[in-house]
Every structure is written in C-alpha cells, then in structure tokens.
mmCIF file of C-alpha atoms in Angstrom:
data_model
loop_
_atom_site.group_PDB
_atom_site.id
_atom_site.type_symbol
_atom_site.label_atom_id
_atom_site.label_comp_id
_atom_site.label_asym_id
_atom_site.label_seq_id
_atom_site.Cartn_x
_atom_site.Cartn_y
_atom_site.Cartn_z
ATOM 1 C CA VAL T 1 8.356 -18.953 -14.403
ATOM 2 C CA GLY T 2 8.848 -21.093 -17.494
ATOM 3 C CA THR T 3 9.622 -18.030 -19.617
ATOM 4 C CA VAL T 4 12.743 -17.259 -17.595
ATOM 5 C CA TYR T 5 14.147 -20.685 -18.448
ATOM 6 C CA ASN T 6 13.816 -19.871 -22.162
ATOM 7 C CA TYR T 7 16.701 -17.467 -21.574
ATOM 8 C CA PHE T 8 18.558 -19.155 -18.711
ATOM 9 C CA PRO T 9 19.176 -22.893 -18.404
ATOM 10 C CA ALA T 10 19.014 -22.820 -14.599
ATOM 11 C CA LYS T 11 18.427 -20.532 -11.635
ATOM 12 C CA GLU T 12 22.194 -20.222 -11.143
ATOM 13 C CA ALA T 13 22.630 -18.775 -14.642
ATOM 14 C CA PHE T 14 19.920 -16.197 -13.967
ATOM 15 C CA VAL T 15 21.517 -15.152 -10.677
ATOM 16 C CA ALA T 16 24.948 -14.974 -12.306
ATOM 17 C CA SER T 17 23.507 -12.749 -15.026
ATOM 18 C CA VAL T 18 22.094 -10.336 -12.452
ATOM 19 C CA LEU T 19 25.398 -10.264 -10.546
ATOM 20 C CA LEU T 20 27.349 -9.701 -13.761
ATOM 21 C CA GLN T 21 25.177 -6.777 -14.802
ATOM 22 C CA ARG T 22 25.647 -5.051 -11.432
ATOM 23 C CA TRP T 23 29.380 -5.814 -11.422
ATOM 24 C CA GLU T 24 29.797 -4.305 -14.895
ATOM 25 C CA GLN T 25 28.193 -1.110 -13.558
ATOM 26 C CA ALA T 26 30.675 -1.067 -10.664
ATOM 27 C CA VAL T 27 33.630 -1.542 -13.034
ATOM 28 C CA ALA T 28 32.352 1.310 -15.226
ATOM 29 C CA VAL T 29 32.300 3.656 -12.207
ATOM 30 C CA ILE T 30 35.830 2.587 -11.242
ATOM 31 C CA GLU T 31 37.159 3.057 -14.772
ATOM 32 C CA GLU T 32 35.508 6.475 -15.059
ATOM 33 C CA THR T 33 37.164 7.533 -11.810
ATOM 34 C CA ALA T 34 40.528 6.301 -13.108
ATOM 35 C CA ARG T 35 40.111 8.180 -16.394
ATOM 36 C CA GLY T 36 39.344 11.355 -14.454
ATOM 37 C CA GLY T 37 42.977 11.526 -13.339
ATOM 38 C CA ARG T 38 41.979 11.609 -9.699
ATOM 39 C CA GLU T 39 44.414 11.223 -6.841
ATOM 40 C CA PRO T 40 45.379 7.617 -6.029
ATOM 41 C CA GLU T 41 43.492 7.716 -2.720
ATOM 42 C CA GLU T 42 40.281 8.734 -4.471
ATOM 43 C CA LEU T 43 40.638 5.875 -6.956
ATOM 44 C CA VAL T 44 41.318 3.307 -4.232
ATOM 45 C CA ARG T 45 38.378 4.691 -2.224
ATOM 46 C CA CYS T 46 36.168 4.323 -5.298
ATOM 47 C CA ILE T 47 37.199 0.682 -5.755
ATOM 48 C CA TYR T 48 36.620 0.045 -2.050
ATOM 49 C CA SER T 49 33.200 1.700 -2.072
ATOM 50 C CA GLN T 50 32.103 -0.198 -5.190
ATOM 51 C CA LEU T 51 33.185 -3.489 -3.600
ATOM 52 C CA CYS T 52 31.333 -2.624 -0.382
ATOM 53 C CA ALA T 53 28.185 -1.609 -2.254
ATOM 54 C CA PHE T 54 28.247 -4.815 -4.281
ATOM 55 C CA MET T 55 28.760 -6.916 -1.153
ATOM 56 C CA ASP T 56 25.999 -5.100 0.703
ATOM 57 C CA GLN T 57 23.557 -5.467 -2.176
ATOM 58 C CA TYR T 58 24.108 -9.231 -2.419
ATOM 59 C CA ARG T 59 25.036 -10.070 1.174
ATOM 60 C CA VAL T 60 22.056 -12.411 1.541
ATOM 61 C CA LEU T 61 23.166 -14.356 -1.506
ATOM 62 C CA PHE T 62 26.768 -14.551 -0.288
ATOM 63 C CA GLN T 63 25.572 -15.920 3.044
ATOM 64 C CA ASP T 64 23.182 -18.502 1.587
ATOM 65 C CA GLU T 65 24.726 -21.983 1.941
ATOM 66 C CA GLY T 66 23.099 -23.296 -1.223
ATOM 67 C CA ALA T 67 24.279 -20.362 -3.313
ATOM 68 C CA VAL T 68 27.776 -20.559 -1.860
ATOM 69 C CA ALA T 69 27.977 -24.253 -2.751
ATOM 70 C CA VAL T 70 26.930 -23.555 -6.337
ATOM 71 C CA PHE T 71 29.221 -20.588 -6.897
ATOM 72 C CA THR T 72 32.333 -21.828 -5.070
ATOM 73 C CA ALA T 73 33.597 -23.711 -8.107
ATOM 74 C CA SER T 74 33.007 -20.690 -10.355
ATOM 75 C CA PHE T 75 34.675 -18.313 -7.927
ATOM 76 C CA ALA T 76 38.088 -19.888 -8.319
ATOM 77 C CA ARG T 77 37.769 -19.717 -12.087
ATOM 78 C CA TYR T 78 36.766 -16.042 -12.139
ATOM 79 C CA HIS T 79 38.899 -14.744 -9.285
ATOM 80 C CA ASP T 80 41.848 -13.900 -11.555
ATOM 81 C CA LEU T 81 39.532 -12.018 -13.906
ATOM 82 C CA LEU T 82 38.017 -10.064 -11.034
ATOM 83 C CA ARG T 83 41.445 -9.170 -9.666
ATOM 84 C CA SER T 84 42.669 -8.039 -13.092
ATOM 85 C CA GLN T 85 39.569 -5.870 -13.584
ATOM 86 C CA LEU T 86 40.338 -4.108 -10.318
ATOM 87 C CA ALA T 87 44.066 -3.876 -11.059
ATOM 88 C CA ARG T 88 43.702 -2.340 -14.521
ATOM 89 C CA PRO T 89 42.806 1.196 -13.347
ATOM 90 C CA LEU T 90 45.575 1.039 -10.733
ATOM 91 C CA GLN T 91 48.374 0.221 -13.185
ATOM 92 C CA THR T 92 49.205 3.821 -14.063
ATOM 93 C CA ARG T 93 49.636 4.575 -10.374
ATOM 94 C CA CYS T 94 51.958 1.658 -9.647
ATOM 95 C CA GLU T 95 55.556 0.854 -10.519
ATOM 96 C CA ASN T 96 54.562 -2.414 -12.208
ATOM 97 C CA ASP T 97 51.659 -4.768 -12.882
ATOM 98 C CA PHE T 98 52.470 -6.901 -9.835
ATOM 99 C CA GLU T 99 51.865 -3.966 -7.494
ATOM 100 C CA ALA T 100 48.520 -3.212 -9.143
ATOM 101 C CA GLU T 101 47.468 -6.865 -8.846
ATOM 102 C CA PHE T 102 48.682 -6.943 -5.235
ATOM 103 C CA ILE T 103 46.601 -3.885 -4.339
ATOM 104 C CA ALA T 104 43.559 -5.320 -6.117
ATOM 105 C CA GLU T 105 43.905 -8.603 -4.215
ATOM 106 C CA ALA T 106 44.346 -6.758 -0.930
ATOM 107 C CA LEU T 107 41.226 -4.698 -1.587
ATOM 108 C CA LEU T 108 39.233 -7.820 -2.401
ATOM 109 C CA THR T 109 40.457 -9.737 0.620
ATOM 110 C CA TRP T 110 40.208 -7.022 3.229
ATOM 111 C CA THR T 111 36.969 -5.493 1.976
ATOM 112 C CA VAL T 112 35.286 -8.902 2.092
ATOM 113 C CA ALA T 113 36.746 -9.372 5.590
ATOM 114 C CA GLY T 114 35.052 -6.145 6.674
ATOM 115 C CA GLU T 115 38.113 -3.941 7.184
ATOM 116 C CA GLY T 116 37.603 -0.202 6.989
ATOM 117 C CA PHE T 117 39.061 1.942 4.245
ATOM 118 C CA ASP T 118 41.517 3.802 6.481
ATOM 119 C CA GLU T 119 43.120 0.562 7.690
ATOM 120 C CA ILE T 120 43.431 -0.795 4.172
ATOM 121 C CA TYR T 121 44.677 2.443 2.644
ATOM 122 C CA ALA T 122 47.352 2.920 5.313
ATOM 123 C CA VAL T 123 49.169 -0.043 3.765
ATOM 124 C CA ILE T 124 48.245 0.572 0.115
ATOM 125 C CA ARG T 125 49.451 4.184 0.286
ATOM 126 C CA LYS T 126 53.017 2.881 0.732
ATOM 127 C CA ILE T 127 52.873 1.091 -2.623
ATOM 128 C CA LEU T 128 51.305 3.788 -4.804
ATOM 129 C CA LYS T 129 53.313 6.458 -6.623
#
C-alpha cells in the first residue's frame, strides 16, 4: 500500500489517474473515427458509445457519495476541457465552433441523464451538415 503513495499523494490522485488513462483511450477512439471520414451519425454514435462505456465502467465511483464530494470541485474545472475534447472531432461537421460545443454539451448532459442515442440524435441531426 505504501508503494502506491510514492507515486500518488492521495487516493484521489490515484483514482483520477486511472480515470484519465481510460478517458484518453476513449478520446483516441473518437478521434480515429473522426479521421476516418465517417458519416456524422457514425461519429456522434461513437462519442455516445464511448461516453456510455466510460459511465458504465465507473458507475460505482460516480454513485459513491465520498467520491462525488471529492471530485465535484474538480469537475467544474475540467468540464470545459471535456466538452472541448468532444467538440473537436465534430468541428468539421458543423457550421461553427459553437455548434460543435453545443453538440458536445448535449451529448454529455443527455448521455449522463440516461437518454438513448435515437432521442439525442434526432435533435443533433438538425445541427450537423
């Protein structure tokens, strides 16, 4: 146990490191899909599925009151970064950066709320080129 704290100052830093590593994998999949020149629906579905997989993998952590209390302050700080990471691959399929950010925020909000892809995409489809 002590060895872990040679690398991480606290349990929260260790957990954040694990989350970051998995999130970076999700972003890599999303960016690869975007580079593949796929249809907008396929890209949005990829983002949605990566968000769902991430949420499912760490659902217990997201529902733990202690963890939520620790990470709430960090969430606000990193929310803009998260949204911009999701918006970046959407930018070539939108009229402007605002639309890409709007879609990214909608995906974050409605995926976390448990909405299905078809309901979310019905609205997003109207924004994409």
